[in-house]
XYZ file of C-alpha atoms in Angstrom:
271
model
C -68.699 1.121 7.011
C -70.742 4.258 6.632
C -68.821 7.363 5.689
C -67.927 9.935 8.322
C -68.722 13.227 6.683
C -67.499 16.533 7.999
C -64.286 15.162 9.430
C -62.133 17.703 7.589
C -63.732 20.483 9.591
C -61.884 19.105 12.613
C -58.536 18.938 10.831
C -56.779 22.176 11.636
C -53.210 23.276 11.210
C -51.256 24.228 14.299
C -51.744 27.938 14.786
C -48.955 28.575 17.259
C -45.508 29.194 15.797
C -42.965 27.121 17.699
C -39.343 28.265 17.330
C -36.715 25.842 16.047
C -33.930 25.032 18.477
C -30.441 25.354 17.004
C -28.680 23.129 19.513
C -29.622 20.180 21.697
C -29.173 22.330 24.806
C -31.670 24.827 23.354
C -34.077 21.985 22.533
C -33.949 20.722 26.126
C -34.708 24.217 27.420
C -37.384 24.905 24.786
C -39.402 21.756 25.493
C -39.566 22.655 29.186
C -40.135 26.396 28.726
C -43.096 25.722 26.421
C -44.677 23.607 29.139
C -44.626 20.489 26.965
C -42.692 18.439 29.525
C -41.254 18.741 33.001
C -37.929 17.292 31.824
C -36.182 16.841 28.462
C -32.933 15.195 27.442
C -32.371 15.093 23.677
C -28.658 14.372 24.015
C -27.639 11.653 21.568
C -30.290 12.663 19.008
C -29.956 14.789 15.898
C -31.336 18.322 16.303
C -33.853 17.646 13.513
C -35.351 14.786 15.522
C -35.466 16.926 18.669
C -37.259 19.761 16.879
C -39.744 17.388 15.261
C -40.629 15.928 18.635
C -41.166 19.354 20.150
C -43.301 20.468 17.200
C -45.326 17.256 17.237
C -46.152 17.372 20.935
C -47.132 21.032 20.614
C -49.417 20.289 17.640
C -51.179 17.472 19.445
C -51.782 19.623 22.519
C -53.389 22.280 20.329
C -55.847 19.713 19.012
C -56.277 18.083 22.440
C -55.587 20.759 25.088
C -56.608 18.282 27.777
C -53.438 16.258 27.179
C -51.395 16.474 30.385
C -47.839 17.721 30.424
C -45.282 15.074 29.538
C -42.740 14.066 32.154
C -39.999 13.204 29.687
C -39.105 13.995 26.077
C -35.827 12.916 24.499
C -33.967 9.722 23.684
C -34.980 6.257 24.877
C -31.524 5.716 26.339
C -31.730 8.903 28.429
C -35.323 8.089 29.345
C -34.266 4.727 30.757
C -31.653 6.341 32.993
C -34.085 9.034 34.129
C -36.885 6.529 34.730
C -34.553 4.339 36.778
C -33.588 7.211 39.059
C -37.243 8.282 39.230
C -38.271 4.784 40.355
C -35.538 4.696 42.981
C -36.536 8.109 44.332
C -40.212 7.145 44.437
C -39.421 3.973 46.348
C -37.082 5.899 48.628
C -39.936 8.177 49.682
C -41.960 5.096 50.575
C -39.342 3.311 52.643
C -37.209 5.998 54.289
C -39.449 6.019 57.373
C -40.025 2.267 57.332
C -39.115 0.658 60.695
C -37.122 -2.006 58.835
C -34.661 0.581 57.529
C -34.840 2.751 60.659
C -33.353 0.024 62.844
C -30.204 -0.023 60.732
C -29.750 3.739 61.151
C -28.825 4.143 57.500
C -28.211 7.515 55.915
C -30.377 8.594 52.993
C -27.550 7.862 50.563
C -27.068 4.389 51.997
C -30.770 3.660 51.561
C -30.620 4.898 47.977
C -27.621 2.687 47.274
C -29.481 -0.333 48.650
C -32.474 0.450 46.476
C -30.272 0.809 43.404
C -29.197 -2.814 43.856
C -32.801 -3.892 43.249
C -33.360 -1.896 40.059
C -31.995 -2.692 36.614
C -31.533 -0.220 33.780
C -34.021 -1.013 31.043
C -32.435 -2.114 27.769
C -33.287 -0.471 24.453
C -34.179 -2.957 21.688
C -31.947 -2.246 18.699
C -34.755 -2.214 16.138
C -37.219 0.045 17.920
C -37.704 3.551 16.470
C -39.571 5.269 19.289
C -41.943 4.660 22.138
C -44.654 6.301 24.173
C -45.399 5.465 27.803
C -47.866 6.402 30.494
C -48.269 5.843 34.232
C -50.471 2.837 33.547
C -47.737 0.903 31.759
C -45.734 -0.055 34.854
C -45.590 0.980 38.498
C -42.968 3.675 37.909
C -43.628 4.572 34.269
C -43.289 8.172 33.217
C -45.549 9.967 30.773
C -42.985 10.046 27.999
C -42.141 10.023 24.308
C -38.656 9.055 23.215
C -36.587 8.289 20.091
C -33.944 5.576 19.839
C -30.461 7.081 19.541
C -29.475 4.131 17.336
C -31.971 5.394 14.737
C -32.072 9.166 15.207
C -28.538 10.195 16.056
C -26.768 12.600 13.710
C -24.909 9.604 12.242
C -28.058 7.537 11.561
C -30.864 9.968 10.775
C -29.996 10.279 7.073
C -30.397 6.515 6.631
C -33.783 6.637 8.373
C -35.028 9.084 5.733
C -33.554 7.267 2.705
C -36.297 5.415 0.842
C -33.815 3.024 -0.776
C -32.602 1.617 2.542
C -34.396 -1.327 4.137
C -35.713 -0.348 7.554
C -35.988 3.359 6.747
C -39.202 5.309 7.326
C -40.075 5.625 3.598
C -39.286 1.937 3.062
C -41.692 0.996 5.860
C -44.440 2.871 4.032
C -43.502 1.327 0.689
C -43.899 -2.150 2.207
C -47.154 -1.090 3.922
C -45.738 -1.655 7.391
C -46.791 1.919 8.179
C -49.617 3.970 6.610
C -49.600 5.974 3.412
C -48.169 9.470 3.807
C -46.173 8.582 6.926
C -42.693 8.971 5.454
C -41.260 11.587 7.820
C -40.005 11.929 11.378
C -43.115 14.002 12.015
C -45.278 10.965 11.309
C -43.448 8.967 13.980
C -44.078 11.690 16.545
C -47.736 11.780 15.519
C -47.956 8.003 15.949
C -46.576 8.279 19.489
C -48.898 11.178 20.278
C -51.713 8.956 19.029
C -50.890 6.715 21.979
C -51.036 9.697 24.336
C -54.445 10.676 22.944
C -55.537 7.078 23.439
C -54.350 7.218 27.083
C -56.281 10.461 27.607
C -59.550 9.286 26.065
C -59.299 5.569 26.969
C -60.037 5.115 23.291
C -58.764 1.535 23.140
C -61.751 0.473 25.265
C -64.286 2.517 23.271
C -66.924 0.313 21.642
C -67.051 2.303 18.404
C -63.308 2.164 17.835
C -63.327 -1.481 18.844
C -65.976 -2.143 16.211
C -63.926 -0.404 13.500
C -60.839 -2.372 14.532
C -62.678 -5.701 14.385
C -64.129 -4.818 10.996
C -60.626 -4.469 9.532
C -58.859 -7.089 11.685
C -56.879 -9.527 9.589
C -53.483 -9.063 7.994
C -54.511 -8.533 4.376
C -57.556 -6.379 5.072
C -55.815 -4.175 7.633
C -52.687 -3.855 5.480
C -54.687 -2.530 2.544
C -56.896 -0.256 4.635
C -54.227 1.156 6.963
C -50.974 -0.765 7.639
C -49.554 -4.111 8.685
C -48.539 -2.726 12.073
C -52.088 -1.567 12.755
C -53.146 -5.208 12.948
C -50.985 -5.730 16.080
C -53.676 -4.616 18.541
C -56.254 -1.867 18.991
C -53.724 0.502 20.604
C -51.393 0.374 17.618
C -54.436 0.586 15.343
C -55.401 3.916 16.936
C -51.852 5.292 16.751
C -51.448 4.252 13.104
C -54.816 5.748 12.157
C -53.925 9.031 13.861
C -50.529 9.100 12.128
C -52.139 8.704 8.712
C -54.874 11.211 9.482
C -52.340 13.884 10.409
C -49.840 13.164 7.605
C -51.612 11.826 4.532
C -53.025 14.743 2.465
C -55.871 12.381 1.549
C -56.413 10.143 4.587
C -58.301 6.964 3.868
C -61.650 5.977 5.313
C -60.438 4.009 8.300
C -58.106 6.778 9.539
C -60.851 9.365 9.064
C -63.286 7.186 10.991
C -60.917 6.756 13.932
C -60.010 10.465 14.012
C -63.680 11.414 13.907
C -64.351 9.209 16.908
C -61.364 10.597 18.828
C -62.669 14.146 18.384
C -66.121 13.031 19.555
C -64.624 11.359 22.617
C -62.769 14.580 23.382
C -66.070 16.470 23.393
C -67.268 14.022 26.020
C -64.414 15.063 28.317
C -65.784 18.597 28.514
C -69.297 17.618 29.645
């Protein structure tokens, strides 16, 4: 692969100083007041995790101002409850004037209760750290980033940062499951924001990024160049490359190449 010179000129530190919330209630208010999301629920998470998510979303929007406002930031468990109610409300708006329901002369609450019978609360896989979603994922998906309470609660967060514990963030880097330099909660947020940047730019269907992905495809080659997880698919490849680019003081060639292309795709949005 040819080198991508000049990439460091695009790497800039976040210039806006974002205050640190002292409580979860403050974090919920801060995320909304900053315009990062229309709704936040960090209950169940440690305040460190909440602040890192707020900081990470803010940093990404400085680099990519075109990123739309999120619709949810917080824990996966709270996201699932919020998404469920969101889906029910959306469907309610579609059916409340439907002749089928009108003939039964049901109240709004009765209609909502009927709709709730058809929706199931999404389960949270025990091993997942975080996730990022967009409207294109499912019919009622929210634009969201969320942490698993089982990993980032006040009781669990210390273990997640302990390099001697299997399954921790540093351990995942040591075993090359995640990229070099990605040993912090910040790196997880940056990974998830990599997905949001991908959604914005449709980068996973870009021919240049696809070519880079295919060049490194294969467990051993991808593991050594970026991470094991990056070999999953092109979407995870983009997110892993962005995480390394924004966290490794000396990002490797593949992450620099992907970041360079993302910045070029962003320029295309403004034409």
